[in-house]
Amino acid sequence: MSGFLLECDSSVQDALQKHLALYRIRRKVTVEPHRDLRVWAVLPGSPEACGAAPLQETAGADAILVRDPRTRRMGWRLLTQKEGPALVPGGRLGDLWDYHQHRYLQGVPEGVRDLPPGVALPLESNLAFMNGVSFTKGCYIGQELTARTHHMGVIRKRLFPVRLLDPLPTSGVAPGAAVLTESGQAVGKYRAGQGSVGLALLRSEKIKGPLHVRASRGAQVALTASVPDWWPTVST
């Protein structure tokens, strides 16, 4: 019996399960959660370690270890019922803060906070860079617009990793807060983040100048955007 494992944001697991069940179309396909499996991220200890392969992909009874398909910067994905660190020689146990800090620095969106349903577009969210979009498979919702935009080669806005430079207000920066140039021109919106790092949807031609984001109570926080080194060089 063959099958697939699909990792998703836990907050939408039930909705996704119902959505997939709608498309069984009389096929003998079972869609069910695997609550016994735990997902671990095995992150590289340094940028130089991203290209190395000290681990081997495995799919056994105790664990499944595969490269994170989004980018080598995100290391490996480990699925197991056991304690993950015990299965990784030389591994050091981190926490969710470490994980989200790492992926925001790499510009990798994840889950409904970073990719709000009905708001985030695949190409603006850089999913084509992360093996998240196929331009050869059959029909899917939004395929025509996605394919046309891809082949035109013009994507004016993208999700960029950003760093907040000024001391943050205690209430932080709200999702959707406007990102402005020094002259006050709107260039995009802050999407989500953790601490001083996060993601913002910005016009590509405006990311090099001085930027700031409007925080709560009218406060302005300086912000810098960057282009991840794992992106294709033609992306901007």
Tab-separated table of C-alpha atoms in Angstrom:
chain	number	residue	atom	x	y	z
A	1	MET	CA	0.000	0.000	0.000
A	2	SER	CA	1.430	3.367	-1.029
A	3	GLY	CA	0.773	6.662	0.669
A	4	PHE	CA	1.875	10.237	1.173
A	5	LEU	CA	2.624	12.299	4.253
A	6	LEU	CA	1.615	15.944	4.066
A	7	GLU	CA	2.927	18.407	6.636
A	8	CYS	CA	0.679	21.378	7.355
A	9	ASP	CA	-0.027	24.149	9.840
A	10	SER	CA	-1.715	22.425	12.786
A	11	SER	CA	-4.271	25.233	13.080
A	12	VAL	CA	-5.787	24.282	9.699
A	13	GLN	CA	-5.328	20.513	9.873
A	14	ASP	CA	-9.051	19.711	10.163
A	15	ALA	CA	-9.976	22.117	7.366
A	16	LEU	CA	-7.297	20.648	5.084
A	17	GLN	CA	-8.440	17.101	5.810
A	18	LYS	CA	-12.026	17.984	4.852
A	19	HIS	CA	-10.814	19.809	1.737
A	20	LEU	CA	-8.778	16.828	0.513
A	21	ALA	CA	-11.638	14.445	1.231
A	22	LEU	CA	-13.836	16.407	-1.197
A	23	TYR	CA	-11.555	15.418	-4.072
A	24	ARG	CA	-11.470	11.659	-3.519
A	25	ILE	CA	-14.222	11.306	-6.159
A	26	ARG	CA	-15.157	7.691	-5.351
A	27	ARG	CA	-11.537	6.609	-5.130
A	28	LYS	CA	-10.493	4.296	-2.316
A	29	VAL	CA	-8.339	6.920	-0.668
A	30	THR	CA	-8.152	7.495	3.068
A	31	VAL	CA	-7.232	10.932	4.395
A	32	GLU	CA	-6.424	10.825	8.087
A	33	PRO	CA	-4.113	12.577	10.565
A	34	HIS	CA	-1.003	10.866	11.928
A	35	ARG	CA	-0.976	12.372	15.400
A	36	ASP	CA	1.620	9.851	16.555
A	37	LEU	CA	4.313	11.374	14.331
A	38	ARG	CA	6.363	14.333	15.529
A	39	VAL	CA	8.052	16.692	13.084
A	40	TRP	CA	11.600	17.855	13.849
A	41	ALA	CA	13.666	20.364	11.903
A	42	VAL	CA	17.340	19.412	11.665
A	43	LEU	CA	18.984	22.748	10.880
A	44	PRO	CA	22.542	23.279	9.618
A	45	GLY	CA	24.943	24.589	12.238
A	46	SER	CA	26.416	27.124	9.789
A	47	PRO	CA	25.857	28.356	6.218
A	48	GLU	CA	28.848	26.279	5.112
A	49	ALA	CA	27.148	23.141	6.410
A	50	CYS	CA	24.107	23.609	4.164
A	51	GLY	CA	25.731	21.996	1.164
A	52	ALA	CA	27.281	19.173	3.135
A	53	ALA	CA	25.554	15.821	3.466
A	54	PRO	CA	26.509	14.340	6.851
A	55	LEU	CA	23.061	12.720	7.039
A	56	GLN	CA	21.503	10.154	4.742
A	57	GLU	CA	17.869	10.114	3.696
A	58	THR	CA	16.078	7.246	5.393
A	59	ALA	CA	12.520	5.903	5.495
A	60	GLY	CA	12.281	3.193	8.118
A	61	ALA	CA	9.824	1.950	10.702
A	62	ASP	CA	11.248	4.253	13.388
A	63	ALA	CA	11.905	7.442	11.454
A	64	ILE	CA	11.762	9.249	8.128
A	65	LEU	CA	14.583	11.689	7.377
A	66	VAL	CA	14.496	13.776	4.189
A	67	ARG	CA	15.985	17.040	3.000
A	68	ASP	CA	13.686	19.994	3.466
A	69	PRO	CA	12.426	20.480	-0.123
A	70	ARG	CA	12.197	24.261	0.203
A	71	THR	CA	15.906	25.094	0.364
A	72	ARG	CA	19.135	23.585	1.652
A	73	ARG	CA	19.269	26.454	4.121
A	74	MET	CA	16.440	24.716	6.003
A	75	GLY	CA	18.357	21.472	6.453
A	76	TRP	CA	16.380	18.280	6.997
A	77	ARG	CA	12.917	17.181	8.089
A	78	LEU	CA	12.718	14.312	10.601
A	79	LEU	CA	9.446	12.483	11.274
A	80	THR	CA	9.435	10.054	14.169
A	81	GLN	CA	7.502	8.836	17.189
A	82	LYS	CA	10.694	8.992	19.242
A	83	GLU	CA	12.786	11.843	20.584
A	84	GLY	CA	14.318	13.415	17.504
A	85	PRO	CA	17.704	14.565	18.881
A	86	ALA	CA	18.609	10.996	19.819
A	87	LEU	CA	18.472	10.098	16.111
A	88	VAL	CA	20.825	12.881	14.974
A	89	PRO	CA	24.501	12.305	15.850
A	90	GLY	CA	26.035	15.475	17.241
A	91	GLY	CA	22.698	17.286	17.232
A	92	ARG	CA	21.886	20.039	19.733
A	93	LEU	CA	18.325	20.475	20.935
A	94	GLY	CA	16.876	23.896	20.196
A	95	ASP	CA	13.354	25.248	20.517
A	96	LEU	CA	10.648	26.793	18.351
A	97	TRP	CA	12.134	30.260	18.813
A	98	ASP	CA	15.416	29.052	17.265
A	99	TYR	CA	13.560	27.446	14.385
A	100	HIS	CA	11.410	30.449	13.496
A	101	GLN	CA	14.360	32.816	13.934
A	102	HIS	CA	16.354	30.725	11.465
A	103	ARG	CA	13.663	30.505	8.800
A	104	TYR	CA	12.782	34.211	9.002
A	105	LEU	CA	16.458	35.062	8.510
A	106	GLN	CA	16.410	32.792	5.448
A	107	GLY	CA	13.203	34.378	4.130
A	108	VAL	CA	11.166	31.162	4.321
A	109	PRO	CA	7.417	31.667	4.933
A	110	GLU	CA	5.440	28.964	6.702
A	111	GLY	CA	1.881	28.514	7.933
A	112	VAL	CA	-1.149	30.762	7.815
A	113	ARG	CA	0.503	33.706	9.623
A	114	ASP	CA	3.077	34.080	6.859
A	115	LEU	CA	0.815	32.858	4.045
A	116	PRO	CA	-2.738	33.993	4.842
A	117	PRO	CA	-5.330	32.061	2.811
A	118	GLY	CA	-6.947	34.252	0.185
A	119	VAL	CA	-4.224	36.893	0.526
A	120	ALA	CA	-0.868	35.296	-0.277
A	121	LEU	CA	-0.119	34.601	-3.951
A	122	PRO	CA	2.231	31.703	-4.815
A	123	LEU	CA	4.791	33.630	-6.875
A	124	GLU	CA	4.843	36.714	-4.651
A	125	SER	CA	5.451	34.313	-1.758
A	126	ASN	CA	8.442	32.799	-3.606
A	127	LEU	CA	6.936	29.312	-3.625
A	128	ALA	CA	8.403	28.711	-7.088
A	129	PHE	CA	11.866	29.041	-5.491
A	130	MET	CA	10.944	26.406	-2.884
A	131	ASN	CA	9.560	23.595	-5.079
A	132	GLY	CA	6.078	24.735	-4.153
A	133	VAL	CA	4.691	25.369	-7.653
A	134	SER	CA	4.601	23.035	-10.664
A	135	PHE	CA	4.448	24.516	-14.155
A	136	THR	CA	4.003	21.121	-15.809
A	137	LYS	CA	1.184	19.378	-13.892
A	138	GLY	CA	-2.479	19.441	-14.833
A	139	CYS	CA	-5.136	21.931	-13.858
A	140	TYR	CA	-5.309	23.404	-10.365
A	141	ILE	CA	-7.089	26.399	-8.871
A	142	GLY	CA	-5.273	29.577	-9.909
A	143	GLN	CA	-3.096	27.811	-12.477
A	144	GLU	CA	-3.837	30.179	-15.367
A	145	LEU	CA	-2.883	33.336	-13.472
A	146	THR	CA	0.158	31.686	-11.862
A	147	ALA	CA	1.463	30.293	-15.176
A	148	ARG	CA	0.872	33.560	-17.052
A	149	THR	CA	2.674	35.604	-14.398
A	150	HIS	CA	5.587	33.146	-14.353
A	151	HIS	CA	6.067	33.154	-18.128
A	152	MET	CA	5.788	36.932	-18.347
A	153	GLY	CA	8.637	37.083	-15.839
A	154	VAL	CA	7.300	40.188	-14.083
A	155	ILE	CA	6.677	39.847	-10.354
A	156	ARG	CA	6.662	43.331	-8.910
A	157	LYS	CA	6.231	42.368	-5.250
A	158	ARG	CA	7.808	39.602	-3.196
A	159	LEU	CA	8.054	38.444	0.393
A	160	PHE	CA	11.461	39.612	1.605
A	161	PRO	CA	13.202	38.832	4.881
A	162	VAL	CA	13.396	42.006	6.945
A	163	ARG	CA	15.165	43.129	10.095
A	164	LEU	CA	13.756	45.763	12.448
A	165	LEU	CA	16.541	48.106	13.578
A	166	ASP	CA	15.008	50.397	16.189
A	167	PRO	CA	13.906	49.291	19.657
A	168	LEU	CA	10.535	47.631	19.179
A	169	PRO	CA	7.443	48.949	20.935
A	170	THR	CA	6.124	46.541	23.545
A	171	SER	CA	3.115	45.764	21.364
A	172	GLY	CA	5.364	44.873	18.416
A	173	VAL	CA	4.489	45.419	14.776
A	174	ALA	CA	1.036	44.338	13.639
A	175	PRO	CA	0.600	42.144	10.549
A	176	GLY	CA	-0.341	44.338	7.621
A	177	ALA	CA	1.415	47.435	8.966
A	178	ALA	CA	2.491	49.767	6.158
A	179	VAL	CA	6.137	49.826	5.087
A	180	LEU	CA	7.193	53.263	3.825
A	181	THR	CA	10.169	54.940	2.194
A	182	GLU	CA	11.957	57.905	3.772
A	183	SER	CA	9.631	60.241	1.852
A	184	GLY	CA	6.512	58.421	3.058
A	185	GLN	CA	5.758	56.446	-0.100
A	186	ALA	CA	4.079	53.104	0.607
A	187	VAL	CA	6.127	50.188	-0.737
A	188	GLY	CA	4.445	47.220	0.917
A	189	LYS	CA	3.188	45.645	4.119
A	190	TYR	CA	4.731	43.831	7.035
A	191	ARG	CA	3.490	40.254	7.024
A	192	ALA	CA	4.699	38.507	10.201
A	193	GLY	CA	7.779	37.951	12.315
A	194	GLN	CA	9.422	37.139	15.604
A	195	GLY	CA	11.465	39.597	17.600
A	196	SER	CA	13.507	41.780	15.265
A	197	VAL	CA	13.197	39.553	12.166
A	198	GLY	CA	10.286	38.791	9.903
A	199	LEU	CA	8.830	38.971	6.416
A	200	ALA	CA	7.321	41.833	4.443
A	201	LEU	CA	5.639	41.956	1.045
A	202	LEU	CA	7.546	44.721	-0.745
A	203	ARG	CA	7.984	46.188	-4.213
A	204	SER	CA	11.271	44.740	-5.417
A	205	GLU	CA	12.690	47.976	-6.815
A	206	LYS	CA	12.292	49.776	-3.478
A	207	ILE	CA	14.049	47.450	-1.041
A	208	LYS	CA	17.490	49.098	-1.153
A	209	GLY	CA	16.508	52.508	0.166
A	210	PRO	CA	15.835	53.544	3.792
A	211	LEU	CA	12.558	52.018	4.935
A	212	HIS	CA	10.434	52.120	8.049
A	213	VAL	CA	7.283	50.438	9.274
A	214	ARG	CA	4.459	52.005	11.224
A	215	ALA	CA	4.018	50.332	14.585
A	216	SER	CA	1.296	50.885	17.132
A	217	ARG	CA	0.529	54.342	18.514
A	218	GLY	CA	2.147	56.040	15.542
A	219	ALA	CA	5.670	54.812	16.274
A	220	GLN	CA	8.026	54.338	13.330
A	221	VAL	CA	10.578	51.534	13.281
A	222	ALA	CA	13.502	51.483	10.814
A	223	LEU	CA	13.603	48.376	8.672
A	224	THR	CA	16.022	46.781	6.221
A	225	ALA	CA	15.156	44.173	3.601
A	226	SER	CA	17.539	41.693	1.999
A	227	VAL	CA	17.643	39.174	-0.834
A	228	PRO	CA	18.402	35.623	0.390
A	229	ASP	CA	21.554	34.164	-1.145
A	230	TRP	CA	19.735	30.938	-2.077
A	231	TRP	CA	17.308	32.738	-4.424
A	232	PRO	CA	17.971	32.482	-8.180
A	233	THR	CA	20.059	35.446	-9.322
A	234	VAL	CA	17.379	36.465	-11.839
A	235	SER	CA	14.690	36.805	-9.147
A	236	THR	CA	15.024	40.562	-8.702
